[in-house]
Structure formats: structure tokens, C-alpha cells
Coordinates of C-alpha atoms and ligand atoms in Angstrom, one line a residue:
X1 CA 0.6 14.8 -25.7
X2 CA 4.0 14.8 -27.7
X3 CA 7.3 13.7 -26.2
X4 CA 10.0 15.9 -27.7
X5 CA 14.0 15.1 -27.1
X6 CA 14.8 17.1 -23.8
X7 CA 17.9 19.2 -25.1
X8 CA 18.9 20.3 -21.5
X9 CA 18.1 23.9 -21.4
X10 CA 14.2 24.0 -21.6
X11 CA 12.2 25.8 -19.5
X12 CA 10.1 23.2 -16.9
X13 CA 7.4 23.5 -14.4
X14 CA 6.0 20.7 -12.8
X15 CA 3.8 19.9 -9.5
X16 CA 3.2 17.5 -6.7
X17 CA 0.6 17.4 -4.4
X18 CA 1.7 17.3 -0.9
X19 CA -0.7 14.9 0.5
X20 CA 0.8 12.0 2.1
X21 CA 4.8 9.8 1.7
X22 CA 5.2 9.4 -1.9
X23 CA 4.8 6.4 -3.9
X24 CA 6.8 4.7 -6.3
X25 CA 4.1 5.6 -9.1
X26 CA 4.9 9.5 -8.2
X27 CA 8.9 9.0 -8.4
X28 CA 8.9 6.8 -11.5
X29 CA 5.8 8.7 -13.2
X30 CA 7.3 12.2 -12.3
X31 CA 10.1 13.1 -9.4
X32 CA 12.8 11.0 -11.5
X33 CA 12.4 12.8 -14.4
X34 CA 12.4 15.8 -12.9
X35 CA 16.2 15.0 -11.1
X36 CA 17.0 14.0 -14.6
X37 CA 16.2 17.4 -16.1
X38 CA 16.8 19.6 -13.7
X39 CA 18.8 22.7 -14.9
X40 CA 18.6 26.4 -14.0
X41 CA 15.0 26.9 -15.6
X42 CA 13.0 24.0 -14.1
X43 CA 10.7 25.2 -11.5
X44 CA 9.5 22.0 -9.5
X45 CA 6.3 23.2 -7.4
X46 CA 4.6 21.7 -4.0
X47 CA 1.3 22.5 -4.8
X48 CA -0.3 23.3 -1.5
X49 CA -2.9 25.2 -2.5
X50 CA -4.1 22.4 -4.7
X51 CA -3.9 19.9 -1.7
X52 CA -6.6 22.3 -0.1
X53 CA -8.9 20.8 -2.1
X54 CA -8.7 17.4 0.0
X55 CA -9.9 17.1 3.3
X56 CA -6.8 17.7 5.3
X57 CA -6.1 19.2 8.7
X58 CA -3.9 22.1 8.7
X59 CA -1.0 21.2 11.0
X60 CA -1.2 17.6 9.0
X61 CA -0.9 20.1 5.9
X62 CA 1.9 22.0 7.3
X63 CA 4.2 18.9 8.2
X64 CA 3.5 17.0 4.6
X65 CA 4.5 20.2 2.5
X66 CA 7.9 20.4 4.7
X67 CA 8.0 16.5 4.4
X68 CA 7.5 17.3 0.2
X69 CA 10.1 19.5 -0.2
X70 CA 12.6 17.4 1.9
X71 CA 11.5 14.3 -0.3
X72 CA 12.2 16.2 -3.6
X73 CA 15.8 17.5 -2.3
X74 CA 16.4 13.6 -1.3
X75 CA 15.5 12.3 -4.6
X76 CA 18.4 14.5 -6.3
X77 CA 16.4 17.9 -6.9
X78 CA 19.2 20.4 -6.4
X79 CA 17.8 23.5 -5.1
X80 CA 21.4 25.7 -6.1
X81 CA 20.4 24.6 -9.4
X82 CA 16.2 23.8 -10.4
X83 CA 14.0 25.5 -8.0
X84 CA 12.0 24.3 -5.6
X85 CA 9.1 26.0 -3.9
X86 CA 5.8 26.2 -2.3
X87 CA 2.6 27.4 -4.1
X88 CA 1.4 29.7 -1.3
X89 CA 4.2 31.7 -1.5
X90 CA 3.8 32.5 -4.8
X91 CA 1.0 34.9 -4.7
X92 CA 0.5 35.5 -8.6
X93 CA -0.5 31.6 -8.7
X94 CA -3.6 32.1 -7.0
X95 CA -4.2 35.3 -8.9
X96 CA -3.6 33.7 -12.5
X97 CA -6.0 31.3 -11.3
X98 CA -8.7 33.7 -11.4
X99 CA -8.0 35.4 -14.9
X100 CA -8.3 31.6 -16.1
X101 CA -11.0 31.1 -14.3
X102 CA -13.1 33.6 -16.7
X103 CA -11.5 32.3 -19.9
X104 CA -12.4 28.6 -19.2
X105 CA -15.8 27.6 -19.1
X106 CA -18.2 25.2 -16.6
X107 CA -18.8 22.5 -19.1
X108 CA -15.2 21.5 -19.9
X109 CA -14.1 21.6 -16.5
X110 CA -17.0 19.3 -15.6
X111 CA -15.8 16.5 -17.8
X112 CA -12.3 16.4 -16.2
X113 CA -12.2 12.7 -15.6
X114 CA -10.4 13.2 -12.3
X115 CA -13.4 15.6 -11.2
X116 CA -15.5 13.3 -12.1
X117 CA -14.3 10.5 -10.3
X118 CA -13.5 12.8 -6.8
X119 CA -16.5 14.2 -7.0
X120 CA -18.3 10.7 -7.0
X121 CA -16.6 10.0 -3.7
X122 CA -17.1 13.1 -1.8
X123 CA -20.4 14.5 -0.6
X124 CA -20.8 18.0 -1.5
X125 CA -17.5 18.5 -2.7
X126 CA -15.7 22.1 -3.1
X127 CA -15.7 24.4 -5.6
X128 CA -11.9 24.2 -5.6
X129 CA -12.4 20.7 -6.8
X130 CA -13.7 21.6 -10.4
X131 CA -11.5 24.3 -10.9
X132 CA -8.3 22.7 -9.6
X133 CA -7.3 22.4 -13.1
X134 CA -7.3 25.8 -14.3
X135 CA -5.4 26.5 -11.1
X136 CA -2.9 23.9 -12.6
X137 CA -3.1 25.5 -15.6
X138 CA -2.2 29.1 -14.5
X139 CA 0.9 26.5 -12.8
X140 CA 2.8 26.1 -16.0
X141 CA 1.2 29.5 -18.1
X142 CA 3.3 31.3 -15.1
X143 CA 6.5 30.2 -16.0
X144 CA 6.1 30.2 -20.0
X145 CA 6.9 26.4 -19.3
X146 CA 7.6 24.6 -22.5
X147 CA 7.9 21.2 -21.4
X148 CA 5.7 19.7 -18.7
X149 CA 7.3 16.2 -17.2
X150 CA 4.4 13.9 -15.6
X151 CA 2.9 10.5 -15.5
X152 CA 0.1 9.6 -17.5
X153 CA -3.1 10.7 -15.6
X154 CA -2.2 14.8 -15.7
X155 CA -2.9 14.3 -19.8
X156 CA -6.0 15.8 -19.8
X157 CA -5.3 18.8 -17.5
X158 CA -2.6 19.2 -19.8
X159 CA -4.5 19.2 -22.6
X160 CA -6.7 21.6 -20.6
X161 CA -3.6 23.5 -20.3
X162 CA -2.9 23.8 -23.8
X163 CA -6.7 24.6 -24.6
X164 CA -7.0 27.7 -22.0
X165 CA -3.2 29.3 -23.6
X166 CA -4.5 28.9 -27.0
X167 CA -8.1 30.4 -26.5
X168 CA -6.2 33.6 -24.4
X169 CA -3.6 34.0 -27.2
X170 CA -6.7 33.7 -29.8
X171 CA -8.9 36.5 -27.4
X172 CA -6.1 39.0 -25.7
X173 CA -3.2 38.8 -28.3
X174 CA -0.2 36.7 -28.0
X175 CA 0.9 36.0 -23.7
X176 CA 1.0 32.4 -23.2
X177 CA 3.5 30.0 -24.0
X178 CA 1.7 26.8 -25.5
X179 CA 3.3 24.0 -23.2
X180 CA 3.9 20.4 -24.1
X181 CA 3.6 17.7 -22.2
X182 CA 6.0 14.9 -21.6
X183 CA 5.7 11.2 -20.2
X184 CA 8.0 8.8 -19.5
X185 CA 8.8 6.2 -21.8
X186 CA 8.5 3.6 -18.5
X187 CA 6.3 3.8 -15.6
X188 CA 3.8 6.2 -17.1
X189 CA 1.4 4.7 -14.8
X190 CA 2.4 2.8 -12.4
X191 CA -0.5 0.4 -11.5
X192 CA -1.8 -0.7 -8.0
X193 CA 0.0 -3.6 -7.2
X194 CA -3.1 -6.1 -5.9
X195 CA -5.6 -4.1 -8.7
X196 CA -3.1 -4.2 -11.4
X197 CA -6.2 -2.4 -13.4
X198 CA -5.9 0.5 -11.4
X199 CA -3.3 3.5 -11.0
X200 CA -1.3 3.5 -7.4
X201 CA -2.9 6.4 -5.9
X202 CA -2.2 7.7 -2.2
X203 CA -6.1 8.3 -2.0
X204 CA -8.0 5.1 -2.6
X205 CA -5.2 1.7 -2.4
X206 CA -5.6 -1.4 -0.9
X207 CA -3.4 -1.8 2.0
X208 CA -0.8 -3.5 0.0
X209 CA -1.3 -1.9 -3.4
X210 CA 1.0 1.1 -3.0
X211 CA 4.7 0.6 -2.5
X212 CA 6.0 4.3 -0.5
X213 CA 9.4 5.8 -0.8
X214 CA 9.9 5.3 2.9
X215 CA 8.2 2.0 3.2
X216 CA 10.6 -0.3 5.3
X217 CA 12.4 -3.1 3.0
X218 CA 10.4 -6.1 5.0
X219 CA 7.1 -4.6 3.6
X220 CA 8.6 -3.2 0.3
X221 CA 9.4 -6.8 0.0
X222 CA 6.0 -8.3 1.8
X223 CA 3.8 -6.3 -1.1
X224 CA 6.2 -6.9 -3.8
X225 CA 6.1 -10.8 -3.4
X226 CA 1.9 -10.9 -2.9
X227 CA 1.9 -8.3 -5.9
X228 CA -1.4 -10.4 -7.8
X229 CA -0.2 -11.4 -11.3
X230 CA -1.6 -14.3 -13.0
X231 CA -0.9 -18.3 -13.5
X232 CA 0.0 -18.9 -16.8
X233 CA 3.5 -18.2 -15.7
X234 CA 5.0 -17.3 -18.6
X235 CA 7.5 -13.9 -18.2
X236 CA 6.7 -11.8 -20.8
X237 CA 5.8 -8.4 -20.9
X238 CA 2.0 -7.9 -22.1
X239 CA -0.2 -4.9 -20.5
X240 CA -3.3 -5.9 -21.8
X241 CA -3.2 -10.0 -21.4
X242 CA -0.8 -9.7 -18.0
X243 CA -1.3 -6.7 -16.8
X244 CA -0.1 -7.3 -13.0
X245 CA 3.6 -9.1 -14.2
X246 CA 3.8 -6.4 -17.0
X247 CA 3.6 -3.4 -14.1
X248 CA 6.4 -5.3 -11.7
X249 CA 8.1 -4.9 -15.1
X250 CA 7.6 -1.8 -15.7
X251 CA 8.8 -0.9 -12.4
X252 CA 11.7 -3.0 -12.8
X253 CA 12.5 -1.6 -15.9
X254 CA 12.2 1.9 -14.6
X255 CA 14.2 1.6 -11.4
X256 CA 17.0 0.0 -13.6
X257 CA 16.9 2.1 -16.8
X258 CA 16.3 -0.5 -19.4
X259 CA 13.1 -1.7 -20.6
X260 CA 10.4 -4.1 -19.3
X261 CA 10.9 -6.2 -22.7
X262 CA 14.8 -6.5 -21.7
X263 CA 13.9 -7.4 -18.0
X264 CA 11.1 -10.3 -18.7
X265 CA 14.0 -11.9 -20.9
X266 CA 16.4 -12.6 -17.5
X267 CA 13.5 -14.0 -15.7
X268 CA 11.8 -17.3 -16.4
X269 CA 9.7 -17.5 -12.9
X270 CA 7.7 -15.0 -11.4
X271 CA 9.1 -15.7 -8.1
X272 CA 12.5 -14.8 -9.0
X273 CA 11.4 -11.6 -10.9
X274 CA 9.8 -10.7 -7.6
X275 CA 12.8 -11.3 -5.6
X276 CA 15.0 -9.4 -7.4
X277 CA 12.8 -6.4 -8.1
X278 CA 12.1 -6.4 -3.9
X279 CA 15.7 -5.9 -3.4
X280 CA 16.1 -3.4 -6.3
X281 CA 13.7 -1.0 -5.3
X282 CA 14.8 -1.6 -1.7
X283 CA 18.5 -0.2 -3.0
X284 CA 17.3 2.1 -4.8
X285 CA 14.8 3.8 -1.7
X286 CA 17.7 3.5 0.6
X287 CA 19.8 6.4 -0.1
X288 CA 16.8 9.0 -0.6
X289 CA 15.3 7.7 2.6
X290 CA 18.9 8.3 4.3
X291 CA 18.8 11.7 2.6
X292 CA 15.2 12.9 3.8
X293 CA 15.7 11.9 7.5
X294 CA 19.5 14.2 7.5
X295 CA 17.1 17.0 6.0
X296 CA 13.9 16.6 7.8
X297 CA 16.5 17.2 11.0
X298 CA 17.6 20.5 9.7
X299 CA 14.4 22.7 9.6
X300 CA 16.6 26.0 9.4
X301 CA 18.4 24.6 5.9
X302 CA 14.7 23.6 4.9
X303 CA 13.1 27.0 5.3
X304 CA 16.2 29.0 3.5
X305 CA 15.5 26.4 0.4
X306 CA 12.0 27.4 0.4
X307 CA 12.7 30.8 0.6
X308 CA 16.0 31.1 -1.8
X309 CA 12.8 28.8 -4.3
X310 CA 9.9 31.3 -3.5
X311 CA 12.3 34.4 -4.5
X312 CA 13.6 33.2 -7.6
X313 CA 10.1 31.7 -8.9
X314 CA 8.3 35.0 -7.6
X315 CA 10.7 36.8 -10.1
X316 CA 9.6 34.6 -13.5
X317 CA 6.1 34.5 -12.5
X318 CA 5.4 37.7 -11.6
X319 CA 6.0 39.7 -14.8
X320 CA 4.2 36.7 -16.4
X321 CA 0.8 37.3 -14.6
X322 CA 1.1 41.6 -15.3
X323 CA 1.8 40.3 -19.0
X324 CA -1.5 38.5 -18.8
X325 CA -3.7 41.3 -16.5
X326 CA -2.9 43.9 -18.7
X327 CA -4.0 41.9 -21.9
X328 CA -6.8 41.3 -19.8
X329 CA -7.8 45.4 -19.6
X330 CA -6.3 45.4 -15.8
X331 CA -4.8 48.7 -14.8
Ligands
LIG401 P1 -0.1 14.4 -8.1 O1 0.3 15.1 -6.8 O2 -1.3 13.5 -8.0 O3 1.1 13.5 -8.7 C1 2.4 14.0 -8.9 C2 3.0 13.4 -10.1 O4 3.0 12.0 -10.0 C3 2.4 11.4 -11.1 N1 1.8 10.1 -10.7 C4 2.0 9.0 -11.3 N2 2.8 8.6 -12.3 C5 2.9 7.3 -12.6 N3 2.1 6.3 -12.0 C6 1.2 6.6 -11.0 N4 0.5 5.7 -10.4 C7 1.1 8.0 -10.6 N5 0.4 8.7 -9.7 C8 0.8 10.0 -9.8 C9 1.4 12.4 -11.6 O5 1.1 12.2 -13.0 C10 2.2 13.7 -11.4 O6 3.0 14.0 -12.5 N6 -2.5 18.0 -10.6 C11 -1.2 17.4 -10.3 C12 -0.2 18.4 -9.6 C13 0.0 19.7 -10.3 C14 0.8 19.9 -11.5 C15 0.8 21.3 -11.8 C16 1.5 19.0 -12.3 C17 -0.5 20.9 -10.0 N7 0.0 21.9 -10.8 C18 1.5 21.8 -12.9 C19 2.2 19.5 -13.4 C20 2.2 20.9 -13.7 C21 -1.3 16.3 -9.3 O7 -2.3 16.2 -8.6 O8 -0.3 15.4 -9.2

């Protein structure tokens, strides 16, 4: 994965699961960037036919993709300007999803480290499961994305990604744009917060290892100041030797746009580092929590956003997918 300077005027795709409150590891990793490059061809996707692929209830479904869509628009996702919408209602995604589907093959999509590791935990899991990816790929081949803003666990789907355009450029001519992925310099991964070893991840987290958007402040506070980090007590920032001070860092850094090297230099005590990042990420939430409860109480604005996003999306993806059928030999 490259990073390339974002000139403003690229075009974007990226997607979010809608499957449970947001954590901070989503807004740093992803959501923030995706505010900060917004522009009139970034496509920013729920991806609710990717959440199928969970075991979720349908009405529980329903609510989290409207609460999704009102947590981008609160974190600063203009819909007049990017656009925001729903998977479902863009038919050609599923469709691209099959023509990928018979140009990638079992064995790669078996090593997907984050099949691997579902798959482990669920008995019997679905079929949608190993091909989620090339679903994700067909994602970004839709909108002849060239840059691709996500945290540091999508690499390998993006490689994928990459791998699938290539090999249907090489087979059916030139259709694809080749995308690039791009991470953020901070908060790439943002790390549980009592396993400082593992990502924060809305599926497996120990009770106080994920910080959510709309957490309130006494627990953003409560998990921030039992965050595990280590006793030599020295602030510096150091992944690999202090991996659980170096994240709050991280996470400080991100929140405050400087870097984790700059932040460990204020602090000379861990407890004071804690304090002050619990009440920085508690600023920061406020507003977009503010936000998402004014829009979550306005269903009727919600729906025309999602509609005004399913339009305008509909339009760049569909001649995109005839592109690719007819290179394919479809009539
Ligand atoms: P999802 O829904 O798991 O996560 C959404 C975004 O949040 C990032 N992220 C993190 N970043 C930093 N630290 C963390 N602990 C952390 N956890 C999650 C993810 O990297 C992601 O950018 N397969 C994708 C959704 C998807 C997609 C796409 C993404 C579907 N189609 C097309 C990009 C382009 C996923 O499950 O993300």
C-alpha cells in the first residue's frame, strides 16, 4: 500500500460496516479522513450488504444503517458535496460482485487473514464470509476509485483489490481502474485499550477496550484512565516496547493533529497524559454526538440524503459494471 499526496480532486470510495456505534479506531483509522477529503467525487458507502455476513437481526440491521449514515453526516460528511449512500440501493454492487466472483479464485480468498480468523469463531460460517472481499472489491472497481482511505487492517483486501483489476485488465482488455490504498499517518490501528496487542474491534473487545463515539464522557473517561500501559513510567512513544502508552498516544496525537512523538514530550506521568487525552476525546465526541441525535430526530431529511446518495452513485456505477459485463461477453 502507497500513500500518495491527496491533491483534492481524486476520485474516492470507501466503506463502513454498519454493525454496531462506531469506535474511535473507525473515526481515527477511516471516517476522519474521509471528512478531510471529501470533495464532489468521494463516494463514502454503508455497506449493508457486507454486514449480512454477521449474524444480525433485520430490524437491528435496519436501525444501525440509519444510525451509520446519521454518524457519517455528524462527523462532517457533507452529503451536498461527497456522497453518501447505502449498498443495497445500488444494485450493480451486488451484480459486480458476481463477475469478480469468476475472475478470483477459492485459494486466495481462503488466506484472507480476516476470513481466517471469523471463520475460526463461527460454526459453519456463510459463504458470504469468504467472498466478502471480492464484494469489497467490486466496492471501489465501481467507481474507478483511485485512492481508497482506510485503517490498517483493509490492506490485504486492498491488495486483493488491486490483484482482481489487474488480472481483468490482463484477461478482458483494459476496464478497471487500479486503486491505491491510503492510511493515515496516525491511528492506522487503533489498539484495544486493555489488549493494547490487539486492534479495537466492535466484534470481539473487552468491556472496556473500545472507546464509542457516543460513549458518555464518565466512561470515555473511566476506560481511558484503566487503559493497561506498563510501569516503567517513562513517556515516550515506543509501539513495540510500550505498546499500551504508545496507542493513548497515538490517539492523542490523532485527535489533536500532531504526532504521538510531539505529545509524549508535554507529558512526564502517565496519569496526566490520561487526564488530558479523557477530556480531549471527550471535546472532540461532543459536537458529533450533538449532531447525530438533531439528525437521528429528522428521519424525513435522512431518507432524502440517502436517496439524493443512491441517485448520484447509481449514475457512476452503473456504466462502470456494463463497461465490465460486456468485456465479460454479456449481451
Ligand atoms: P469496517 O466496517 O470494519 O471498518 C471501517 C473502517 O474503519 C477502519 N478501522 C480501524 N482503523 C483504525 N483502527 C482500528 N482499530 C480500526 N477498526 C476499523 C477500517 O480499516 C475501515 O477503513 N471491509 C470493510 C468495509 C468495506 C470497504 C469497502 C472499505 C466494504 N467495502 C470498500 C473500503 C472500500 C470493513 O469491514 O470495514
Amino acid at each position: 500500500m502507497e500513500e500518495l499526496i491527496y491533491d483534492g480532486t481524486m476520485r474516492i470510495l470507501s466503506g463502513i460496516q454498519p454493525s454496531g456505534t462506531m469506535h474511535i479506531g473507525n473515526y481515527l483509522g477511516a471516517v476522519k479522513q474521509w471528512v478531510a477529503y471529501q470533495n464532489p467525487e468521494a463516494f463514502y458507502c454503508v455497506v449493508d450488504l457486507h454486514a449480512l455476513t454477521l449474524e444480525i437481526e433485520p430490524e437491528v440491521l435496519r436501525e444501525q444503517s440509519l444510525d451509520c449514515v446519521a454518524t457519517l453526516l455528524a462527523a462532517g460528511i457533507d452529503p451536498e458535496i461527497a456522497t453518501v449512500f447505502l449498498q443495497s440501493h445500488v444494485s450493480v454492487h451486488a451484480q459486480m460482485g458476481w463477475l469478480l466472483e469468476c475472475v478470483a479464485n477459492f485459494g486466495e480468498l481462503s488466506r484472507m487473514t480476516q476470513f481466517k480468523e471469523k471463520a475460526s469463531r463461527q460454526k459453519g460460517y456463510r459463504v458470504g464470509l469468504l467472498t466478502y472481499p471480492v464484494l469489497m472489491a467490486g466496492d471501489i472497481l465501481l467507481y474507478d476509485a483511485e485512492q481508497v482511505p482506510v485503517g490498517d487492517d483493509q490492506r490485504q483486501h486492498l491488495e486483493l483489490t488491486r490483484e482482481l483489476a489487474e488480472r481483468f485488465n490482463n484477461r478482458f482488455g483494459l476496464t478497471f481502474a487500479v486503486p491505491v490504498g491510503y492510511v493515515p499517518h496516525a491511528a492506522a490501528r487503533v489498539m484495544d485499550l486493555q489488549e493494547p496487542e490487539r486492534k479495537m474491534s466492535k466484534s470481539i473487545s473487552s468491556p472496556l477496550g473500545s472507546i464509542y463515539l457516543f460513549d458518555e464522557p464518565a466512561e470515555i473517561e473511566k476506560k481511558i484512565m484503566k487503559a493497561v500501559t506498563d510501569t516503567d513510567g517513562e513517556v515516550r512513544f515506543d509501539p513495540k516496547k510500550k505498546p499500551g502508552l504508545s496507542n493513548l498516544l497515538e490517539i492523542f496525537s490523532s485527535f489533536d493533529n500532531s504526532t504521538p512523538q510531539d505529545v509524549a514530550q508535554r507529558y512526564e506521568r502517565y496519569g496526566d497524559l490520561k487526564k488530558d487525552l479523557a477530556e480531549l476525546v471527550v471535546t472532540s465526541l461532543a459536537p458529533i454526538k450533538a449532531r447525530y441525535h438533531e439528525l437521528r430526530g429528522d428521519p424525513a431529511e435522512l431518507d432524502r440524503v440517502i436517496a439524493h446518495g443512491a441517485k448520484k452513485a447509481m449514475a457512476t456505477a452503473e456504466p462502470v459494471y456494463r463497461r465490465a459485463a460486456a468485456a465479460m461477453g454479456l449481451i
